[in-house]
PDB file of C-alpha atoms in Angstrom:
ATOM      1  CA  UNK A   1       0.000   0.000   0.000  1.00 34.00           C
ATOM      2  CA  UNK A   2       1.346   3.445  -0.879  1.00 33.00           C
ATOM      3  CA  UNK A   3       1.945   5.978   1.876  1.00 33.00           C
ATOM      4  CA  UNK A   4      -0.836   8.181   0.485  1.00 33.00           C
ATOM      5  CA  UNK A   5      -3.359   5.306   0.657  1.00 34.00           C
ATOM      6  CA  UNK A   6      -2.129   4.218   4.083  1.00 34.00           C
ATOM      7  CA  UNK A   7      -2.463   7.723   5.470  1.00 33.00           C
ATOM      8  CA  UNK A   8      -5.914   8.133   3.946  1.00 33.00           C
ATOM      9  CA  UNK A   9      -7.126   4.866   5.473  1.00 35.00           C
ATOM     10  CA  UNK A  10      -5.678   5.704   8.883  1.00 34.00           C
ATOM     11  CA  UNK A  11      -7.103   9.197   8.820  1.00 35.00           C
ATOM     12  CA  UNK A  12     -10.571   8.015   7.806  1.00 34.00           C
ATOM     13  CA  UNK A  13     -10.517   5.474  10.612  1.00 35.00           C
ATOM     14  CA  UNK A  14      -9.599   8.248  13.051  1.00 34.00           C
ATOM     15  CA  UNK A  15     -12.172  10.650  11.592  1.00 33.00           C
ATOM     16  CA  UNK A  16      -9.631  13.262  10.449  1.00 33.00           C
ATOM     17  CA  UNK A  17      -8.523  14.665   7.104  1.00 32.00           C
ATOM     18  CA  UNK A  18      -5.689  12.810   5.376  1.00 30.00           C
ATOM     19  CA  UNK A  19      -2.595  14.662   4.141  1.00 32.00           C
ATOM     20  CA  UNK A  20       0.261  13.262   2.085  1.00 34.00           C
ATOM     21  CA  UNK A  21       3.536  13.525   3.975  1.00 37.00           C
ATOM     22  CA  UNK A  22       6.055  12.398   1.358  1.00 37.00           C
ATOM     23  CA  UNK A  23       6.204  12.440  -2.436  1.00 37.00           C
ATOM     24  CA  UNK A  24       3.259  10.831  -4.191  1.00 34.00           C
ATOM     25  CA  UNK A  25       3.897   7.236  -5.162  1.00 34.00           C
ATOM     26  CA  UNK A  26       6.567   6.790  -2.495  1.00 34.00           C
ATOM     27  CA  UNK A  27       7.259   3.223  -1.408  1.00 36.00           C
ATOM     28  CA  UNK A  28       9.689   1.417   0.803  1.00 41.00           C
ATOM     29  CA  UNK A  29      13.314   1.124  -0.221  1.00 44.00           C
ATOM     30  CA  UNK A  30      12.897  -2.433  -1.500  1.00 45.00           C
ATOM     31  CA  UNK A  31      10.695  -1.119  -4.337  1.00 49.00           C
ATOM     32  CA  UNK A  32      13.330   1.274  -5.699  1.00 49.00           C
ATOM     33  CA  UNK A  33      15.486   0.504  -8.734  1.00 53.00           C
ATOM     34  CA  UNK A  34      18.767  -1.100  -7.758  1.00 78.00           C
ATOM     35  CA  UNK A  35      21.655   1.083  -6.732  1.00 90.00           C
ATOM     36  CA  UNK A  36      25.299   0.896  -7.672  1.00 93.00           C
ATOM     37  CA  UNK A  37      27.637   1.059  -4.674  1.00 95.00           C
ATOM     38  CA  UNK A  38      31.381   1.420  -5.139  1.00 96.00           C
ATOM     39  CA  UNK A  39      33.744   1.531  -2.140  1.00 97.00           C
ATOM     40  CA  UNK A  40      37.289   2.881  -2.231  1.00 97.00           C
ATOM     41  CA  UNK A  41      39.722   1.455   0.357  1.00 97.00           C
ATOM     42  CA  UNK A  42      43.438   2.267   0.414  1.00 96.00           C
ATOM     43  CA  UNK A  43      43.145   3.793  -3.057  1.00 95.00           C
ATOM     44  CA  UNK A  44      41.499   0.719  -4.614  1.00 96.00           C
ATOM     45  CA  UNK A  45      37.873   0.962  -5.740  1.00 97.00           C
ATOM     46  CA  UNK A  46      35.631  -2.092  -5.470  1.00 96.00           C
ATOM     47  CA  UNK A  47      32.472  -2.038  -7.613  1.00 94.00           C
ATOM     48  CA  UNK A  48      30.852  -5.461  -8.008  1.00 92.00           C
ATOM     49  CA  UNK A  49      28.830  -6.290 -11.098  1.00 88.00           C
ATOM     50  CA  UNK A  50      25.043  -6.527 -10.865  1.00 85.00           C
ATOM     51  CA  UNK A  51      23.993  -9.474  -8.688  1.00 85.00           C
ATOM     52  CA  UNK A  52      27.616 -10.119  -7.733  1.00 90.00           C
ATOM     53  CA  UNK A  53      29.380  -9.563  -4.393  1.00 93.00           C
ATOM     54  CA  UNK A  54      32.800  -8.382  -3.286  1.00 95.00           C
ATOM     55  CA  UNK A  55      34.177  -9.468   0.088  1.00 96.00           C
ATOM     56  CA  UNK A  56      37.180  -8.232   2.061  1.00 96.00           C
ATOM     57  CA  UNK A  57      38.481  -9.663   5.339  1.00 96.00           C
ATOM     58  CA  UNK A  58      41.121  -8.604   7.880  1.00 96.00           C
ATOM     59  CA  UNK A  59      42.499  -5.683   5.920  1.00 96.00           C
ATOM     60  CA  UNK A  60      44.635  -2.870   7.326  1.00 96.00           C
ATOM     61  CA  UNK A  61      43.192   0.472   6.298  1.00 95.00           C
ATOM     62  CA  UNK A  62      44.771   3.899   5.952  1.00 90.00           C
ATOM     63  CA  UNK A  63      42.802   6.995   5.122  1.00 94.00           C
ATOM     64  CA  UNK A  64      39.112   7.591   4.536  1.00 97.00           C
ATOM     65  CA  UNK A  65      36.854   4.824   3.198  1.00 98.00           C
ATOM     66  CA  UNK A  66      34.734   6.332   0.415  1.00 98.00           C
ATOM     67  CA  UNK A  67      31.283   4.880  -0.241  1.00 98.00           C
ATOM     68  CA  UNK A  68      29.713   6.089  -3.479  1.00 97.00           C
ATOM     69  CA  UNK A  69      26.323   5.000  -4.787  1.00 96.00           C
ATOM     70  CA  UNK A  70      23.698   6.051  -7.293  1.00 96.00           C
ATOM     71  CA  UNK A  71      21.440   7.506  -4.588  1.00 96.00           C
ATOM     72  CA  UNK A  72      23.680   7.735  -1.491  1.00 97.00           C
ATOM     73  CA  UNK A  73      27.278   8.733  -0.804  1.00 98.00           C
ATOM     74  CA  UNK A  74      29.260   9.028   2.440  1.00 98.00           C
ATOM     75  CA  UNK A  75      32.722   8.638   3.966  1.00 98.00           C
ATOM     76  CA  UNK A  76      33.909   6.538   6.915  1.00 98.00           C
ATOM     77  CA  UNK A  77      36.988   7.818   8.742  1.00 98.00           C
ATOM     78  CA  UNK A  78      38.820   5.020  10.594  1.00 97.00           C
ATOM     79  CA  UNK A  79      40.572   7.669  12.709  1.00 97.00           C
ATOM     80  CA  UNK A  80      37.260   8.436  14.481  1.00 97.00           C
ATOM     81  CA  UNK A  81      35.026   5.487  13.425  1.00 98.00           C
ATOM     82  CA  UNK A  82      32.639   8.213  12.265  1.00 97.00           C
ATOM     83  CA  UNK A  83      30.542   8.827   9.165  1.00 98.00           C
ATOM     84  CA  UNK A  84      30.807  12.122   7.290  1.00 98.00           C
ATOM     85  CA  UNK A  85      28.826  13.873   4.543  1.00 98.00           C
ATOM     86  CA  UNK A  86      26.005  11.345   4.283  1.00 98.00           C
ATOM     87  CA  UNK A  87      24.392  12.683   1.108  1.00 97.00           C
ATOM     88  CA  UNK A  88      21.374  12.023  -1.086  1.00 95.00           C
ATOM     89  CA  UNK A  89      22.534  12.523  -4.669  1.00 94.00           C
ATOM     90  CA  UNK A  90      19.136  13.450  -6.132  1.00 91.00           C
ATOM     91  CA  UNK A  91      19.601  10.934  -8.967  1.00 92.00           C
ATOM     92  CA  UNK A  92      16.529  10.413 -11.137  1.00 90.00           C
ATOM     93  CA  UNK A  93      14.136   8.062  -9.322  1.00 89.00           C
ATOM     94  CA  UNK A  94      10.358   8.103  -8.716  1.00 87.00           C
ATOM     95  CA  UNK A  95      11.025   8.061  -4.962  1.00 87.00           C
ATOM     96  CA  UNK A  96      13.705  10.739  -4.714  1.00 88.00           C
ATOM     97  CA  UNK A  97      13.126  13.537  -2.209  1.00 87.00           C
ATOM     98  CA  UNK A  98      15.748  15.954  -3.567  1.00 88.00           C
ATOM     99  CA  UNK A  99      16.801  16.913  -7.080  1.00 86.00           C
ATOM    100  CA  UNK A 100      20.371  17.926  -6.302  1.00 89.00           C
ATOM    101  CA  UNK A 101      23.037  16.543  -3.963  1.00 94.00           C
ATOM    102  CA  UNK A 102      21.909  17.270  -0.400  1.00 94.00           C
ATOM    103  CA  UNK A 103      23.940  16.525   2.737  1.00 96.00           C
ATOM    104  CA  UNK A 104      21.516  14.901   5.166  1.00 96.00           C
ATOM    105  CA  UNK A 105      24.091  14.334   7.929  1.00 97.00           C
ATOM    106  CA  UNK A 106      27.297  16.309   8.121  1.00 97.00           C
ATOM    107  CA  UNK A 107      28.555  13.698  10.576  1.00 97.00           C
ATOM    108  CA  UNK A 108      27.654  10.738  12.777  1.00 97.00           C
ATOM    109  CA  UNK A 109      30.626  10.482  15.128  1.00 98.00           C
ATOM    110  CA  UNK A 110      31.156   8.279  18.193  1.00 97.00           C
ATOM    111  CA  UNK A 111      32.850   9.737  21.275  1.00 97.00           C
ATOM    112  CA  UNK A 112      35.721   7.309  21.910  1.00 97.00           C
ATOM    113  CA  UNK A 113      39.148   7.431  23.519  1.00 97.00           C
ATOM    114  CA  UNK A 114      42.353   6.959  21.565  1.00 96.00           C
ATOM    115  CA  UNK A 115      42.740   3.527  23.201  1.00 96.00           C
ATOM    116  CA  UNK A 116      39.226   2.496  22.142  1.00 97.00           C
ATOM    117  CA  UNK A 117      39.945   3.510  18.555  1.00 97.00           C
ATOM    118  CA  UNK A 118      43.472   2.114  18.380  1.00 96.00           C
ATOM    119  CA  UNK A 119      44.488   1.153  14.838  1.00 96.00           C
ATOM    120  CA  UNK A 120      41.284   0.066  13.098  1.00 96.00           C
ATOM    121  CA  UNK A 121      41.208  -2.691  10.496  1.00 96.00           C
ATOM    122  CA  UNK A 122      38.456  -3.840   8.197  1.00 97.00           C
ATOM    123  CA  UNK A 123      37.282  -7.020   9.871  1.00 97.00           C
ATOM    124  CA  UNK A 124      34.814  -7.647   7.051  1.00 97.00           C
ATOM    125  CA  UNK A 125      33.334  -5.876   4.073  1.00 97.00           C
ATOM    126  CA  UNK A 126      30.430  -7.336   2.086  1.00 97.00           C
ATOM    127  CA  UNK A 127      29.585  -5.238  -0.952  1.00 96.00           C
ATOM    128  CA  UNK A 128      26.743  -5.670  -3.438  1.00 93.00           C
ATOM    129  CA  UNK A 129      25.420  -3.259  -6.031  1.00 89.00           C
ATOM    130  CA  UNK A 130      22.784  -1.866  -3.645  1.00 92.00           C
ATOM    131  CA  UNK A 131      23.990  -3.032  -0.220  1.00 94.00           C
ATOM    132  CA  UNK A 132      27.164  -2.491   1.801  1.00 96.00           C
ATOM    133  CA  UNK A 133      28.253  -3.832   5.192  1.00 97.00           C
ATOM    134  CA  UNK A 134      31.583  -2.661   6.634  1.00 98.00           C
ATOM    135  CA  UNK A 135      32.856  -3.754  10.058  1.00 98.00           C
ATOM    136  CA  UNK A 136      35.871  -1.977  11.527  1.00 98.00           C
ATOM    137  CA  UNK A 137      37.765  -3.751  14.318  1.00 97.00           C
ATOM    138  CA  UNK A 138      39.129  -1.104  16.686  1.00 96.00           C
ATOM    139  CA  UNK A 139      41.315  -1.100  19.797  1.00 95.00           C
ATOM    140  CA  UNK A 140      38.468  -1.597  22.274  1.00 94.00           C
ATOM    141  CA  UNK A 141      35.700  -3.060  20.155  1.00 96.00           C
ATOM    142  CA  UNK A 142      34.225  -2.655  16.713  1.00 96.00           C
ATOM    143  CA  UNK A 143      31.854  -0.518  14.668  1.00 97.00           C
ATOM    144  CA  UNK A 144      29.515  -1.903  12.038  1.00 97.00           C
ATOM    145  CA  UNK A 145      28.098   0.184   9.189  1.00 97.00           C
ATOM    146  CA  UNK A 146      25.227  -0.996   7.015  1.00 96.00           C
ATOM    147  CA  UNK A 147      23.910   0.992   4.063  1.00 96.00           C
ATOM    148  CA  UNK A 148      21.549   0.559   1.126  1.00 95.00           C
ATOM    149  CA  UNK A 149      21.758   2.535  -2.084  1.00 96.00           C
ATOM    150  CA  UNK A 150      18.115   3.609  -2.380  1.00 93.00           C
ATOM    151  CA  UNK A 151      16.361   6.965  -2.609  1.00 92.00           C
ATOM    152  CA  UNK A 152      14.501   6.485   0.680  1.00 90.00           C
ATOM    153  CA  UNK A 153      13.638   3.982   3.410  1.00 90.00           C
ATOM    154  CA  UNK A 154      15.604   2.469   6.266  1.00 89.00           C
ATOM    155  CA  UNK A 155      18.890   2.757   4.414  1.00 92.00           C
ATOM    156  CA  UNK A 156      21.614   3.325   7.020  1.00 95.00           C
ATOM    157  CA  UNK A 157      22.612   2.148  10.475  1.00 94.00           C
ATOM    158  CA  UNK A 158      25.695   2.302  12.688  1.00 96.00           C
ATOM    159  CA  UNK A 159      26.231  -0.325  15.399  1.00 95.00           C
ATOM    160  CA  UNK A 160      28.881  -0.033  18.132  1.00 95.00           C
ATOM    161  CA  UNK A 161      30.131  -3.074  19.992  1.00 95.00           C
ATOM    162  CA  UNK A 162      32.315  -2.006  22.916  1.00 96.00           C
ATOM    163  CA  UNK A 163      32.534  -2.898  26.602  1.00 94.00           C
ATOM    164  CA  UNK A 164      30.521   0.205  27.542  1.00 93.00           C
ATOM    165  CA  UNK A 165      27.852   2.392  26.008  1.00 95.00           C
ATOM    166  CA  UNK A 166      29.107   4.608  23.185  1.00 96.00           C
ATOM    167  CA  UNK A 167      27.907   8.170  22.686  1.00 97.00           C
ATOM    168  CA  UNK A 168      27.209   8.978  19.023  1.00 97.00           C
ATOM    169  CA  UNK A 169      26.727  12.594  17.946  1.00 97.00           C
ATOM    170  CA  UNK A 170      24.511  13.277  14.926  1.00 96.00           C
ATOM    171  CA  UNK A 171      24.939  16.630  13.164  1.00 96.00           C
ATOM    172  CA  UNK A 172      22.565  17.477  10.324  1.00 95.00           C
ATOM    173  CA  UNK A 173      23.671  18.915   7.004  1.00 95.00           C
ATOM    174  CA  UNK A 174      23.640  22.717   6.637  1.00 92.00           C
ATOM    175  CA  UNK A 175      20.209  22.868   4.931  1.00 88.00           C
ATOM    176  CA  UNK A 176      18.376  20.567   7.330  1.00 90.00           C
ATOM    177  CA  UNK A 177      16.811  20.991  10.753  1.00 89.00           C
ATOM    178  CA  UNK A 178      14.968  18.945  13.356  1.00 89.00           C
ATOM    179  CA  UNK A 179      11.302  19.794  13.831  1.00 86.00           C
ATOM    180  CA  UNK A 180       8.295  18.551  15.760  1.00 83.00           C
ATOM    181  CA  UNK A 181       5.886  16.730  13.456  1.00 79.00           C
ATOM    182  CA  UNK A 182       2.409  17.967  14.347  1.00 75.00           C
ATOM    183  CA  UNK A 183       0.822  14.788  13.004  1.00 73.00           C
ATOM    184  CA  UNK A 184       2.687  12.547  15.412  1.00 75.00           C
ATOM    185  CA  UNK A 185       4.241  14.688  18.132  1.00 78.00           C
ATOM    186  CA  UNK A 186       7.543  13.023  17.205  1.00 83.00           C
ATOM    187  CA  UNK A 187      10.756  14.675  16.066  1.00 88.00           C
ATOM    188  CA  UNK A 188      11.629  14.454  12.373  1.00 88.00           C
ATOM    189  CA  UNK A 189      14.232  16.209  10.282  1.00 90.00           C
ATOM    190  CA  UNK A 190      13.898  17.827   6.863  1.00 88.00           C
ATOM    191  CA  UNK A 191      14.860  20.798   4.738  1.00 83.00           C
ATOM    192  CA  UNK A 192      11.415  22.362   4.200  1.00 74.00           C
ATOM    193  CA  UNK A 193      12.095  22.704   0.474  1.00 58.00           C
ATOM    194  CA  UNK A 194       9.995  21.945  -2.580  1.00 53.00           C
ATOM    195  CA  UNK A 195      12.105  19.400  -4.542  1.00 50.00           C
ATOM    196  CA  UNK A 196      11.080  20.956  -7.873  1.00 54.00           C
ATOM    197  CA  UNK A 197      11.682  24.643  -7.197  1.00 54.00           C
ATOM    198  CA  UNK A 198      14.198  24.272  -4.312  1.00 54.00           C
ATOM    199  CA  UNK A 199      12.201  27.013  -2.569  1.00 57.00           C
ATOM    200  CA  UNK A 200      10.435  26.885   0.783  1.00 55.00           C
ATOM    201  CA  UNK A 201       7.361  24.721   0.307  1.00 49.00           C
ATOM    202  CA  UNK A 202       3.988  26.402   0.653  1.00 49.00           C
ATOM    203  CA  UNK A 203       1.756  23.356   0.358  1.00 45.00           C
ATOM    204  CA  UNK A 204       2.812  21.032   3.137  1.00 43.00           C
ATOM    205  CA  UNK A 205       4.769  17.941   4.113  1.00 42.00           C
ATOM    206  CA  UNK A 206       4.262  16.056   0.876  1.00 41.00           C
ATOM    207  CA  UNK A 207       6.849  18.201  -0.948  1.00 52.00           C
ATOM    208  CA  UNK A 208       9.612  17.922   1.645  1.00 68.00           C
ATOM    209  CA  UNK A 209      12.559  15.736   2.466  1.00 85.00           C
ATOM    210  CA  UNK A 210      11.474  13.863   5.583  1.00 87.00           C
ATOM    211  CA  UNK A 211      13.491  11.629   7.892  1.00 91.00           C
ATOM    212  CA  UNK A 212      14.121  10.599  11.476  1.00 91.00           C
ATOM    213  CA  UNK A 213      16.758   9.098  13.721  1.00 93.00           C
ATOM    214  CA  UNK A 214      15.983   5.454  14.395  1.00 89.00           C
ATOM    215  CA  UNK A 215      17.510   4.246  17.705  1.00 90.00           C
ATOM    216  CA  UNK A 216      17.598   0.736  19.106  1.00 89.00           C
ATOM    217  CA  UNK A 217      18.871   0.151  22.657  1.00 90.00           C
ATOM    218  CA  UNK A 218      19.851   3.824  22.690  1.00 92.00           C
ATOM    219  CA  UNK A 219      19.002   6.805  24.913  1.00 92.00           C
ATOM    220  CA  UNK A 220      18.834  10.386  23.725  1.00 94.00           C
ATOM    221  CA  UNK A 221      21.148  12.619  25.777  1.00 94.00           C
ATOM    222  CA  UNK A 222      20.668  15.947  24.008  1.00 92.00           C
ATOM    223  CA  UNK A 223      18.613  17.532  21.234  1.00 92.00           C
ATOM    224  CA  UNK A 224      18.637  20.899  19.498  1.00 88.00           C
ATOM    225  CA  UNK A 225      17.763  22.129  16.023  1.00 87.00           C
ATOM    226  CA  UNK A 226      20.787  20.551  14.334  1.00 91.00           C
ATOM    227  CA  UNK A 227      22.398  18.072  16.749  1.00 94.00           C
ATOM    228  CA  UNK A 228      21.387  14.980  18.703  1.00 94.00           C
ATOM    229  CA  UNK A 229      23.568  12.972  21.073  1.00 95.00           C
ATOM    230  CA  UNK A 230      22.724   9.341  21.785  1.00 95.00           C
ATOM    231  CA  UNK A 231      24.085   6.812  24.271  1.00 95.00           C
ATOM    232  CA  UNK A 232      24.073   3.478  22.434  1.00 94.00           C
ATOM    233  CA  UNK A 233      24.465   0.160  24.218  1.00 92.00           C
ATOM    234  CA  UNK A 234      26.817  -2.483  22.870  1.00 90.00           C
ATOM    235  CA  UNK A 235      24.927  -4.319  20.156  1.00 87.00           C
ATOM    236  CA  UNK A 236      22.410  -1.477  19.811  1.00 90.00           C
ATOM    237  CA  UNK A 237      22.294   0.770  16.795  1.00 91.00           C
ATOM    238  CA  UNK A 238      21.577   4.225  15.444  1.00 93.00           C
ATOM    239  CA  UNK A 239      19.715   4.105  12.176  1.00 90.00           C
ATOM    240  CA  UNK A 240      18.562   6.699   9.704  1.00 87.00           C
ATOM    241  CA  UNK A 241      15.109   6.447   8.122  1.00 89.00           C
ATOM    242  CA  UNK A 242      14.042   8.544   5.136  1.00 90.00           C
ATOM    243  CA  UNK A 243      10.667   9.105   3.498  1.00 86.00           C
ATOM    244  CA  UNK A 244       7.674   6.863   4.108  1.00 75.00           C
ATOM    245  CA  UNK A 245       9.285   4.918   6.945  1.00 76.00           C
ATOM    246  CA  UNK A 246       9.859   8.151   8.898  1.00 81.00           C
ATOM    247  CA  UNK A 247       6.102   8.642   9.327  1.00 71.00           C
ATOM    248  CA  UNK A 248       4.320   7.358  12.406  1.00 55.00           C
ATOM    249  CA  UNK A 249       0.654   8.258  12.673  1.00 53.00           C
ATOM    250  CA  UNK A 250      -0.926   8.927  16.051  1.00 39.00           C
ATOM    251  CA  UNK A 251      -4.604   9.531  16.696  1.00 41.00           C
ATOM    252  CA  UNK A 252      -5.549  13.079  17.643  1.00 34.00           C
ATOM    253  CA  UNK A 253      -2.537  14.822  16.086  1.00 33.00           C
ATOM    254  CA  UNK A 254      -3.185  18.313  14.784  1.00 36.00           C
ATOM    255  CA  UNK A 255      -3.206  18.988  11.058  1.00 37.00           C
ATOM    256  CA  UNK A 256      -0.479  21.099   9.492  1.00 39.00           C
ATOM    257  CA  UNK A 257      -0.753  22.159   5.867  1.00 33.00           C
ATOM    258  CA  UNK A 258       1.663  25.024   5.245  1.00 39.00           C
ATOM    259  CA  UNK A 259       5.387  25.347   5.965  1.00 46.00           C
ATOM    260  CA  UNK A 260       4.993  22.927   8.835  1.00 46.00           C
ATOM    261  CA  UNK A 261       8.668  22.135   9.228  1.00 51.00           C
ATOM    262  CA  UNK A 262       9.628  25.792   9.431  1.00 50.00           C
ATOM    263  CA  UNK A 263       6.982  26.759  11.971  1.00 52.00           C
ATOM    264  CA  UNK A 264       7.782  23.781  14.161  1.00 60.00           C
ATOM    265  CA  UNK A 265      11.554  24.044  13.864  1.00 65.00           C
ATOM    266  CA  UNK A 266      13.354  23.251  17.090  1.00 67.00           C
ATOM    267  CA  UNK A 267      15.133  26.333  18.386  1.00 64.00           C
ATOM    268  CA  UNK A 268      17.553  26.126  21.265  1.00 67.00           C
ATOM    269  CA  UNK A 269      17.822  22.779  23.018  1.00 65.00           C
ATOM    270  CA  UNK A 270      15.226  20.325  24.250  1.00 58.00           C
ATOM    271  CA  UNK A 271      15.641  19.215  27.878  1.00 60.00           C
ATOM    272  CA  UNK A 272      16.118  15.493  28.345  1.00 53.00           C
ATOM    273  CA  UNK A 273      14.455  14.062  31.471  1.00 45.00           C
ATOM    274  CA  UNK A 274      16.602  12.045  33.892  1.00 45.00           C
ATOM    275  CA  UNK A 275      16.538   8.285  33.622  1.00 39.00           C
ATOM    276  CA  UNK A 276      14.325   6.553  36.214  1.00 36.00           C
ATOM    277  CA  UNK A 277      16.153   4.837  39.061  1.00 37.00           C
ATOM    278  CA  UNK A 278      13.667   1.965  39.227  1.00 37.00           C
ATOM    279  CA  UNK A 279      11.512   0.541  36.452  1.00 35.00           C
ATOM    280  CA  UNK A 280       7.884   1.525  36.890  1.00 37.00           C
ATOM    281  CA  UNK A 281       5.247  -0.624  35.196  1.00 39.00           C
ATOM    282  CA  UNK A 282       2.831   1.143  32.901  1.00 38.00           C
ATOM    283  CA  UNK A 283      -0.666   1.566  34.353  1.00 47.00           C
ATOM    284  CA  UNK A 284      -3.229  -0.987  33.261  1.00 44.00           C
ATOM    285  CA  UNK A 285      -6.038   0.726  31.323  1.00 48.00           C
ATOM    286  CA  UNK A 286      -9.486   0.457  32.828  1.00 55.00           C
ATOM    287  CA  UNK A 287     -11.999  -1.750  31.078  1.00 49.00           C
TER     288      UNK A 287
END
């Protein structure tokens, strides 16, 4: 079911007006045309043929690892175990949300000591035309990167595996900002731009780049209009979700039809409540 149909059905069930939140005809990443990842390591570029796979194991690495796809590009710096310049290319695709290269995340960088980083090596790299998995073995653990070369969907995640929680700092690209989605009450990020005119949209969410951070076994430590900090448990992950998958409907949300991202833009920082000292069970709803 398309996002437009899904939203219409949900809205009718809730007795509210349906609005399209992402480009018409959007679908999950698996429905996109295949991508074409190429990865450059130590000056050598690996670009497997369609339906083929390239594997690397236990390889010393010097310098930045460059990941270049049809829809997505980014760099991995072994010196920090961080991701830099995660960019949507705007390549022609029915599901694209931008029409020119747009940096979605300037960086996704873990806060680690020199001892924890050590001298990283590629423990494993599995590369297909539209899918890449890179695991870096570091001094005190390892960092796993998984990416898909699609125009939208759940197409990136970063997974630390260390003896303690790892703080990961997300910094948006210069044109993007975090905002409160009035439909859901949740925090999304976007650029507020019409993908055709590259001007501020005047007709609503359906013309805008839309995404969200997707944590698993992770706690938000800080939030402002451009930066989030997360504490991620070993084996947890920080993902990035773009387009349809970034939408979560909730009953009773207010409607927003014009420049919603701009008016709801997060300014300053959002306080993060302290963690509870003892788990408290949720109340049981009355019959």
